[in-house]
Amino acid sequence: MKEELLVQLAKSILYENALVKIDGEFVGAVASIPRNSHSQDLNYNEIFIRDNVPVMIYLLLEGKFEIVRHFLNTCLRLQSDQFHTRGIFPTSFVETDGKLVADYGQRAIGRVCSVDASLWWVILAYIYVKRSGDRAWAVTSEVQIGIQKLLNLVLHPSFRDAPTLFVPDGAFMIDRALDVWGNPLEIQALLYGALLSAVGLIQIDLQEKGCDDEQATADLRNPENALMGQQIYRKSYAIAWLKKLRSYMLKHYWVNSKIVQTIRRRPTEQYGDRVANEYNIQTETIPHWLQEWLGDRGGYLIGNVRTGRPDFRFFTLGNCLSATFDLISPTQQRSLFHLMYQNRADLFAQMPLRICHPPLESEDWRKKTGYDRKNLPWCYHNAGHWPCLFWFFVMATLRDKQRQPLVDNVAIDLLLQDNYEILLKRLPQENWAEYFDGPSGVWVGQQARLYQTWTIVSFLLTHHLLKVNPADANIMDLPSLKELENA
């Protein structure tokens, strides 16, 4: 099928089949398009916040601001006010018999709670305001109170000194047991982006009100000033948290060949305030495959840091988001892209991109997944290939190219084009499958749904960024930490 026809087909599927209405207006897209109007396929007929991230980004590029605003407002209506979950956003929602029914984890398989959904909401909110110019929406009390509830949820005292967000297994895109409990990279990258976005939105509100610290705290008996005082306090608290989080991530998560060699030679069983091996990492936990994987120029953020148990698996989305949100420096971003290019046979293969590498196998798979047959090695989230991830890589590399125009990008440009051609050919042939299995991603996933919305929309985003307007790779740019400190 010709490229232009395929793009039009994908658009028509999105607008005519995937988008659904609530309160008479389009509000978002279902996870996958049902085979018929009567089919009930688990919860794939629901509107997931996570799955709608690419949908909302594409709608913003298309100028469909009213749909994105309705989506954000609907999610905000569903932000939990229950005592034990106050501030969290639902994983998904659906309209049933005229009522909105939300899933906060109480209906999910394994009762997992999607922590990423709450973090994505405020990121999308900032991107919407920046792209649409709708500052009037940003300064509404509903939005600002929702932000305060979210910040109260994630910024609070705990038993840990680390600034990372501690979560149970399966709390993000990898939503099944896969030994990703603790401090998984994707959650920390989203936390960084969410805090940047929240502070950016708070600053918009304070600027619109012409507010400064002294004015906000002058009369806390005035309800409006009381909110301002809370905003200023939370803003400064969030900025301090951001600085600590970035420093922590670069110190404990970023690895290259030189750093790995340093870690291997550190002493263990150290005690005190100043020690080299803070998490008592034993040399035997460092896998030998890292030598070839890293090479002499590659670098990446490892998957998790836990006491004595670092997770050196490569998680694609967490690393791409860390580049897009500038959690890692421009130099580190280029090291990351070099590593991904160097290991393209693993990560891209016949269907970009692999969600994580390497898979859990044998006894690790049995113990850490609980014999989860959906997550067999090389399948689904256990090193399966997900076409919905490719646009994140495209966006991250194009941002770097725009900021470093003198750097040689020929190899990355060819990689992008080659894999775009793979999507052009394979996705329509395989009916826009959700994911692909096997070491090279040749097989359609054993339990993959067809006509998966974020597969379709991610193709449209890839086409837009590569063929229509590469400058739009900046759509997910967030305020920098330096900008927030100097505001």
PDB file of N, CA, C and O in Angstrom, residues 13-67:
ATOM      1  N   ILE A  13      -9.153   5.118  10.698  1.00  0.00           N
ATOM      2  CA  ILE A  13      -9.385   4.148  11.772  1.00  0.00           C
ATOM      3  C   ILE A  13      -9.437   4.870  13.115  1.00  0.00           C
ATOM      4  O   ILE A  13     -10.296   4.595  13.961  1.00  0.00           O
ATOM      5  N   LEU A  14      -8.517   5.806  13.318  1.00  0.00           N
ATOM      6  CA  LEU A  14      -8.495   6.552  14.573  1.00  0.00           C
ATOM      7  C   LEU A  14      -9.777   7.350  14.759  1.00  0.00           C
ATOM      8  O   LEU A  14     -10.448   7.224  15.794  1.00  0.00           O
ATOM      9  N   TYR A  15     -10.115   8.181  13.781  1.00  0.00           N
ATOM     10  CA  TYR A  15     -11.238   9.107  13.947  1.00  0.00           C
ATOM     11  C   TYR A  15     -12.597   8.422  13.849  1.00  0.00           C
ATOM     12  O   TYR A  15     -13.555   8.845  14.512  1.00  0.00           O
ATOM     13  N   GLU A  16     -12.689   7.369  13.074  1.00  0.00           N
ATOM     14  CA  GLU A  16     -13.999   6.754  12.850  1.00  0.00           C
ATOM     15  C   GLU A  16     -14.265   5.541  13.733  1.00  0.00           C
ATOM     16  O   GLU A  16     -15.428   5.202  13.984  1.00  0.00           O
ATOM     17  N   ASN A  17     -13.214   4.899  14.225  1.00  0.00           N
ATOM     18  CA  ASN A  17     -13.412   3.658  14.975  1.00  0.00           C
ATOM     19  C   ASN A  17     -12.871   3.669  16.397  1.00  0.00           C
ATOM     20  O   ASN A  17     -13.443   3.021  17.280  1.00  0.00           O
ATOM     21  N   ALA A  18     -11.764   4.379  16.621  1.00  0.00           N
ATOM     22  CA  ALA A  18     -11.113   4.301  17.930  1.00  0.00           C
ATOM     23  C   ALA A  18     -11.631   5.336  18.923  1.00  0.00           C
ATOM     24  O   ALA A  18     -11.807   5.047  20.105  1.00  0.00           O
ATOM     25  N   LEU A  19     -11.869   6.553  18.463  1.00  0.00           N
ATOM     26  CA  LEU A  19     -12.328   7.608  19.359  1.00  0.00           C
ATOM     27  C   LEU A  19     -13.765   7.356  19.805  1.00  0.00           C
ATOM     28  O   LEU A  19     -14.610   6.947  19.006  1.00  0.00           O
ATOM     29  N   VAL A  20     -14.020   7.613  21.075  1.00  0.00           N
ATOM     30  CA  VAL A  20     -15.366   7.426  21.622  1.00  0.00           C
ATOM     31  C   VAL A  20     -15.802   8.711  22.317  1.00  0.00           C
ATOM     32  O   VAL A  20     -14.988   9.572  22.668  1.00  0.00           O
ATOM     33  N   LYS A  21     -17.123   8.826  22.524  1.00  0.00           N
ATOM     34  CA  LYS A  21     -17.692  10.028  23.117  1.00  0.00           C
ATOM     35  C   LYS A  21     -18.179   9.773  24.539  1.00  0.00           C
ATOM     36  O   LYS A  21     -18.676   8.702  24.854  1.00  0.00           O
ATOM     37  N   ILE A  22     -18.032  10.788  25.362  1.00  0.00           N
ATOM     38  CA  ILE A  22     -18.645  10.838  26.687  1.00  0.00           C
ATOM     39  C   ILE A  22     -19.214  12.243  26.840  1.00  0.00           C
ATOM     40  O   ILE A  22     -18.545  13.224  26.488  1.00  0.00           O
ATOM     41  N   ASP A  23     -20.420  12.338  27.324  1.00  0.00           N
ATOM     42  CA  ASP A  23     -21.124  13.627  27.423  1.00  0.00           C
ATOM     43  C   ASP A  23     -21.252  14.295  26.064  1.00  0.00           C
ATOM     44  O   ASP A  23     -21.207  15.530  25.946  1.00  0.00           O
ATOM     45  N   GLY A  24     -21.392  13.479  25.030  1.00  0.00           N
ATOM     46  CA  GLY A  24     -21.626  14.001  23.693  1.00  0.00           C
ATOM     47  C   GLY A  24     -20.405  14.519  22.974  1.00  0.00           C
ATOM     48  O   GLY A  24     -20.512  15.032  21.855  1.00  0.00           O
ATOM     49  N   GLU A  25     -19.228  14.400  23.578  1.00  0.00           N
ATOM     50  CA  GLU A  25     -17.999  14.884  22.956  1.00  0.00           C
ATOM     51  C   GLU A  25     -16.943  13.786  22.947  1.00  0.00           C
ATOM     52  O   GLU A  25     -16.883  12.972  23.865  1.00  0.00           O
ATOM     53  N   PHE A  26     -16.094  13.806  21.917  1.00  0.00           N
ATOM     54  CA  PHE A  26     -14.988  12.853  21.890  1.00  0.00           C
ATOM     55  C   PHE A  26     -14.093  13.084  23.098  1.00  0.00           C
ATOM     56  O   PHE A  26     -13.745  14.224  23.431  1.00  0.00           O
ATOM     57  N   VAL A  27     -13.713  11.979  23.750  1.00  0.00           N
ATOM     58  CA  VAL A  27     -12.957  12.091  24.994  1.00  0.00           C
ATOM     59  C   VAL A  27     -11.640  11.326  24.960  1.00  0.00           C
ATOM     60  O   VAL A  27     -10.739  11.583  25.746  1.00  0.00           O
ATOM     61  N   GLY A  28     -11.497  10.392  24.052  1.00  0.00           N
ATOM     62  CA  GLY A  28     -10.293   9.572  23.985  1.00  0.00           C
ATOM     63  C   GLY A  28     -10.548   8.342  23.152  1.00  0.00           C
ATOM     64  O   GLY A  28     -11.627   8.174  22.573  1.00  0.00           O
ATOM     65  N   ALA A  29      -9.557   7.468  23.104  1.00  0.00           N
ATOM     66  CA  ALA A  29      -9.647   6.280  22.260  1.00  0.00           C
ATOM     67  C   ALA A  29      -9.614   5.015  23.102  1.00  0.00           C
ATOM     68  O   ALA A  29      -8.946   4.962  24.140  1.00  0.00           O
ATOM     69  N   VAL A  30     -10.348   4.016  22.645  1.00  0.00           N
ATOM     70  CA  VAL A  30     -10.294   2.706  23.302  1.00  0.00           C
ATOM     71  C   VAL A  30      -8.939   2.075  23.037  1.00  0.00           C
ATOM     72  O   VAL A  30      -8.227   2.447  22.106  1.00  0.00           O
ATOM     73  N   ALA A  31      -8.571   1.099  23.880  1.00  0.00           N
ATOM     74  CA  ALA A  31      -7.252   0.483  23.748  1.00  0.00           C
ATOM     75  C   ALA A  31      -7.106  -0.251  22.423  1.00  0.00           C
ATOM     76  O   ALA A  31      -6.074  -0.157  21.753  1.00  0.00           O
ATOM     77  N   SER A  32      -8.127  -1.011  22.053  1.00  0.00           N
ATOM     78  CA  SER A  32      -8.117  -1.666  20.739  1.00  0.00           C
ATOM     79  C   SER A  32      -9.534  -1.657  20.189  1.00  0.00           C
ATOM     80  O   SER A  32     -10.512  -1.644  20.951  1.00  0.00           O
ATOM     81  N   ILE A  33      -9.614  -1.660  18.892  1.00  0.00           N
ATOM     82  CA  ILE A  33     -10.920  -1.564  18.237  1.00  0.00           C
ATOM     83  C   ILE A  33     -11.571  -2.945  18.240  1.00  0.00           C
ATOM     84  O   ILE A  33     -10.983  -3.919  17.757  1.00  0.00           O
ATOM     85  N   PRO A  34     -12.771  -3.071  18.818  1.00  0.00           N
ATOM     86  CA  PRO A  34     -13.419  -4.386  18.920  1.00  0.00           C
ATOM     87  C   PRO A  34     -13.759  -4.958  17.554  1.00  0.00           C
ATOM     88  O   PRO A  34     -14.008  -4.217  16.591  1.00  0.00           O
ATOM     89  N   ARG A  35     -13.770  -6.273  17.503  1.00  0.00           N
ATOM     90  CA  ARG A  35     -14.081  -6.946  16.244  1.00  0.00           C
ATOM     91  C   ARG A  35     -15.527  -6.720  15.819  1.00  0.00           C
ATOM     92  O   ARG A  35     -15.854  -6.683  14.649  1.00  0.00           O
ATOM     93  N   ASN A  36     -16.410  -6.574  16.790  1.00  0.00           N
ATOM     94  CA  ASN A  36     -17.798  -6.208  16.506  1.00  0.00           C
ATOM     95  C   ASN A  36     -18.352  -5.446  17.698  1.00  0.00           C
ATOM     96  O   ASN A  36     -17.741  -5.398  18.763  1.00  0.00           O
ATOM     97  N   SER A  37     -19.498  -4.844  17.534  1.00  0.00           N
ATOM     98  CA  SER A  37     -20.049  -3.954  18.554  1.00  0.00           C
ATOM     99  C   SER A  37     -20.435  -4.683  19.824  1.00  0.00           C
ATOM    100  O   SER A  37     -20.650  -4.067  20.864  1.00  0.00           O
ATOM    101  N   HIS A  38     -20.537  -6.008  19.774  1.00  0.00           N
ATOM    102  CA  HIS A  38     -20.973  -6.779  20.943  1.00  0.00           C
ATOM    103  C   HIS A  38     -19.829  -7.476  21.659  1.00  0.00           C
ATOM    104  O   HIS A  38     -20.039  -8.115  22.683  1.00  0.00           O
ATOM    105  N   SER A  39     -18.607  -7.369  21.127  1.00  0.00           N
ATOM    106  CA  SER A  39     -17.489  -8.103  21.730  1.00  0.00           C
ATOM    107  C   SER A  39     -17.040  -7.441  23.026  1.00  0.00           C
ATOM    108  O   SER A  39     -17.002  -6.215  23.137  1.00  0.00           O
ATOM    109  N   GLN A  40     -16.717  -8.249  24.017  1.00  0.00           N
ATOM    110  CA  GLN A  40     -16.201  -7.780  25.295  1.00  0.00           C
ATOM    111  C   GLN A  40     -14.852  -8.451  25.530  1.00  0.00           C
ATOM    112  O   GLN A  40     -14.791  -9.608  25.915  1.00  0.00           O
ATOM    113  N   ASP A  41     -13.784  -7.734  25.272  1.00  0.00           N
ATOM    114  CA  ASP A  41     -12.448  -8.310  25.331  1.00  0.00           C
ATOM    115  C   ASP A  41     -11.712  -7.740  26.530  1.00  0.00           C
ATOM    116  O   ASP A  41     -10.997  -6.748  26.424  1.00  0.00           O
ATOM    117  N   LEU A  42     -11.923  -8.395  27.707  1.00  0.00           N
ATOM    118  CA  LEU A  42     -11.328  -7.893  28.946  1.00  0.00           C
ATOM    119  C   LEU A  42     -11.632  -6.398  29.086  1.00  0.00           C
ATOM    120  O   LEU A  42     -12.780  -5.992  29.065  1.00  0.00           O
ATOM    121  N   ASN A  43     -10.580  -5.568  29.228  1.00  0.00           N
ATOM    122  CA  ASN A  43     -10.818  -4.132  29.355  1.00  0.00           C
ATOM    123  C   ASN A  43     -10.271  -3.344  28.170  1.00  0.00           C
ATOM    124  O   ASN A  43     -10.002  -2.142  28.280  1.00  0.00           O
ATOM    125  N   TYR A  44     -10.096  -3.989  27.035  1.00  0.00           N
ATOM    126  CA  TYR A  44      -9.550  -3.310  25.865  1.00  0.00           C
ATOM    127  C   TYR A  44     -10.543  -2.321  25.250  1.00  0.00           C
ATOM    128  O   TYR A  44     -10.192  -1.555  24.361  1.00  0.00           O
ATOM    129  N   ASN A  45     -11.794  -2.343  25.711  1.00  0.00           N
ATOM    130  CA  ASN A  45     -12.782  -1.379  25.237  1.00  0.00           C
ATOM    131  C   ASN A  45     -12.814  -0.131  26.114  1.00  0.00           C
ATOM    132  O   ASN A  45     -13.660   0.742  25.927  1.00  0.00           O
ATOM    133  N   GLU A  46     -11.888  -0.030  27.071  1.00  0.00           N
ATOM    134  CA  GLU A  46     -11.855   1.116  27.967  1.00  0.00           C
ATOM    135  C   GLU A  46     -10.830   2.149  27.491  1.00  0.00           C
ATOM    136  O   GLU A  46      -9.995   1.879  26.629  1.00  0.00           O
ATOM    137  N   ILE A  47     -10.916   3.328  28.069  1.00  0.00           N
ATOM    138  CA  ILE A  47     -10.028   4.439  27.717  1.00  0.00           C
ATOM    139  C   ILE A  47      -8.920   4.486  28.758  1.00  0.00           C
ATOM    140  O   ILE A  47      -9.153   4.856  29.911  1.00  0.00           O
ATOM    141  N   PHE A  48      -7.723   4.091  28.375  1.00  0.00           N
ATOM    142  CA  PHE A  48      -6.572   4.071  29.267  1.00  0.00           C
ATOM    143  C   PHE A  48      -5.816   5.396  29.161  1.00  0.00           C
ATOM    144  O   PHE A  48      -5.561   5.879  28.058  1.00  0.00           O
ATOM    145  N   ILE A  49      -5.433   5.955  30.304  1.00  0.00           N
ATOM    146  CA  ILE A  49      -4.612   7.170  30.260  1.00  0.00           C
ATOM    147  C   ILE A  49      -3.296   6.883  29.550  1.00  0.00           C
ATOM    148  O   ILE A  49      -2.858   7.637  28.670  1.00  0.00           O
ATOM    149  N   ARG A  50      -2.643   5.793  29.905  1.00  0.00           N
ATOM    150  CA  ARG A  50      -1.348   5.439  29.307  1.00  0.00           C
ATOM    151  C   ARG A  50      -1.460   5.289  27.794  1.00  0.00           C
ATOM    152  O   ARG A  50      -0.663   5.842  27.036  1.00  0.00           O
ATOM    153  N   ASP A  51      -2.428   4.525  27.338  1.00  0.00           N
ATOM    154  CA  ASP A  51      -2.584   4.276  25.901  1.00  0.00           C
ATOM    155  C   ASP A  51      -2.949   5.537  25.140  1.00  0.00           C
ATOM    156  O   ASP A  51      -2.710   5.638  23.934  1.00  0.00           O
ATOM    157  N   ASN A  52      -3.562   6.501  25.815  1.00  0.00           N
ATOM    158  CA  ASN A  52      -3.991   7.723  25.141  1.00  0.00           C
ATOM    159  C   ASN A  52      -2.921   8.799  25.102  1.00  0.00           C
ATOM    160  O   ASN A  52      -3.158   9.880  24.561  1.00  0.00           O
ATOM    161  N   VAL A  53      -1.743   8.535  25.666  1.00  0.00           N
ATOM    162  CA  VAL A  53      -0.658   9.514  25.558  1.00  0.00           C
ATOM    163  C   VAL A  53      -0.328   9.800  24.091  1.00  0.00           C
ATOM    164  O   VAL A  53      -0.364  10.968  23.665  1.00  0.00           O
ATOM    165  N   PRO A  54      -0.012   8.790  23.262  1.00  0.00           N
ATOM    166  CA  PRO A  54       0.250   9.107  21.851  1.00  0.00           C
ATOM    167  C   PRO A  54      -0.970   9.672  21.142  1.00  0.00           C
ATOM    168  O   PRO A  54      -0.835  10.519  20.252  1.00  0.00           O
ATOM    169  N   VAL A  55      -2.157   9.229  21.533  1.00  0.00           N
ATOM    170  CA  VAL A  55      -3.384   9.750  20.915  1.00  0.00           C
ATOM    171  C   VAL A  55      -3.494  11.246  21.160  1.00  0.00           C
ATOM    172  O   VAL A  55      -3.749  12.043  20.238  1.00  0.00           O
ATOM    173  N   MET A  56      -3.319  11.665  22.413  1.00  0.00           N
ATOM    174  CA  MET A  56      -3.446  13.084  22.740  1.00  0.00           C
ATOM    175  C   MET A  56      -2.337  13.918  22.102  1.00  0.00           C
ATOM    176  O   MET A  56      -2.586  15.036  21.652  1.00  0.00           O
ATOM    177  N   ILE A  57      -1.128  13.391  22.053  1.00  0.00           N
ATOM    178  CA  ILE A  57      -0.039  14.119  21.401  1.00  0.00           C
ATOM    179  C   ILE A  57      -0.370  14.318  19.920  1.00  0.00           C
ATOM    180  O   ILE A  57      -0.194  15.412  19.364  1.00  0.00           O
ATOM    181  N   TYR A  58      -0.879  13.272  19.273  1.00  0.00           N
ATOM    182  CA  TYR A  58      -1.223  13.396  17.852  1.00  0.00           C
ATOM    183  C   TYR A  58      -2.376  14.374  17.651  1.00  0.00           C
ATOM    184  O   TYR A  58      -2.358  15.187  16.710  1.00  0.00           O
ATOM    185  N   LEU A  59      -3.371  14.330  18.521  1.00  0.00           N
ATOM    186  CA  LEU A  59      -4.500  15.259  18.393  1.00  0.00           C
ATOM    187  C   LEU A  59      -4.040  16.698  18.593  1.00  0.00           C
ATOM    188  O   LEU A  59      -4.563  17.619  17.942  1.00  0.00           O
ATOM    189  N   LEU A  60      -3.075  16.926  19.465  1.00  0.00           N
ATOM    190  CA  LEU A  60      -2.525  18.276  19.622  1.00  0.00           C
ATOM    191  C   LEU A  60      -1.835  18.733  18.340  1.00  0.00           C
ATOM    192  O   LEU A  60      -1.971  19.890  17.922  1.00  0.00           O
ATOM    193  N   LEU A  61      -1.088  17.835  17.707  1.00  0.00           N
ATOM    194  CA  LEU A  61      -0.443  18.167  16.436  1.00  0.00           C
ATOM    195  C   LEU A  61      -1.465  18.466  15.352  1.00  0.00           C
ATOM    196  O   LEU A  61      -1.223  19.278  14.454  1.00  0.00           O
ATOM    197  N   GLU A  62      -2.641  17.832  15.471  1.00  0.00           N
ATOM    198  CA  GLU A  62      -3.721  18.038  14.504  1.00  0.00           C
ATOM    199  C   GLU A  62      -4.582  19.254  14.852  1.00  0.00           C
ATOM    200  O   GLU A  62      -5.510  19.585  14.116  1.00  0.00           O
ATOM    201  N   GLY A  63      -4.296  19.877  15.990  1.00  0.00           N
ATOM    202  CA  GLY A  63      -5.080  21.041  16.396  1.00  0.00           C
ATOM    203  C   GLY A  63      -6.424  20.716  17.016  1.00  0.00           C
ATOM    204  O   GLY A  63      -7.288  21.593  17.140  1.00  0.00           O
ATOM    205  N   LYS A  64      -6.622  19.469  17.444  1.00  0.00           N
ATOM    206  CA  LYS A  64      -7.900  19.051  18.047  1.00  0.00           C
ATOM    207  C   LYS A  64      -7.865  19.314  19.559  1.00  0.00           C
ATOM    208  O   LYS A  64      -7.988  18.400  20.378  1.00  0.00           O
ATOM    209  N   PHE A  65      -7.730  20.566  19.914  1.00  0.00           N
ATOM    210  CA  PHE A  65      -7.506  20.915  21.323  1.00  0.00           C
ATOM    211  C   PHE A  65      -8.698  20.570  22.212  1.00  0.00           C
ATOM    212  O   PHE A  65      -8.538  20.210  23.374  1.00  0.00           O
ATOM    213  N   GLU A  66      -9.907  20.688  21.649  1.00  0.00           N
ATOM    214  CA  GLU A  66     -11.093  20.458  22.485  1.00  0.00           C
ATOM    215  C   GLU A  66     -11.183  19.005  22.948  1.00  0.00           C
ATOM    216  O   GLU A  66     -11.659  18.730  24.058  1.00  0.00           O
ATOM    217  N   ILE A  67     -10.734  18.065  22.131  1.00  0.00           N
ATOM    218  CA  ILE A  67     -10.766  16.654  22.539  1.00  0.00           C
ATOM    219  C   ILE A  67      -9.777  16.427  23.680  1.00  0.00           C
ATOM    220  O   ILE A  67     -10.090  15.752  24.664  1.00  0.00           O
TER     221      ILE A  67
END
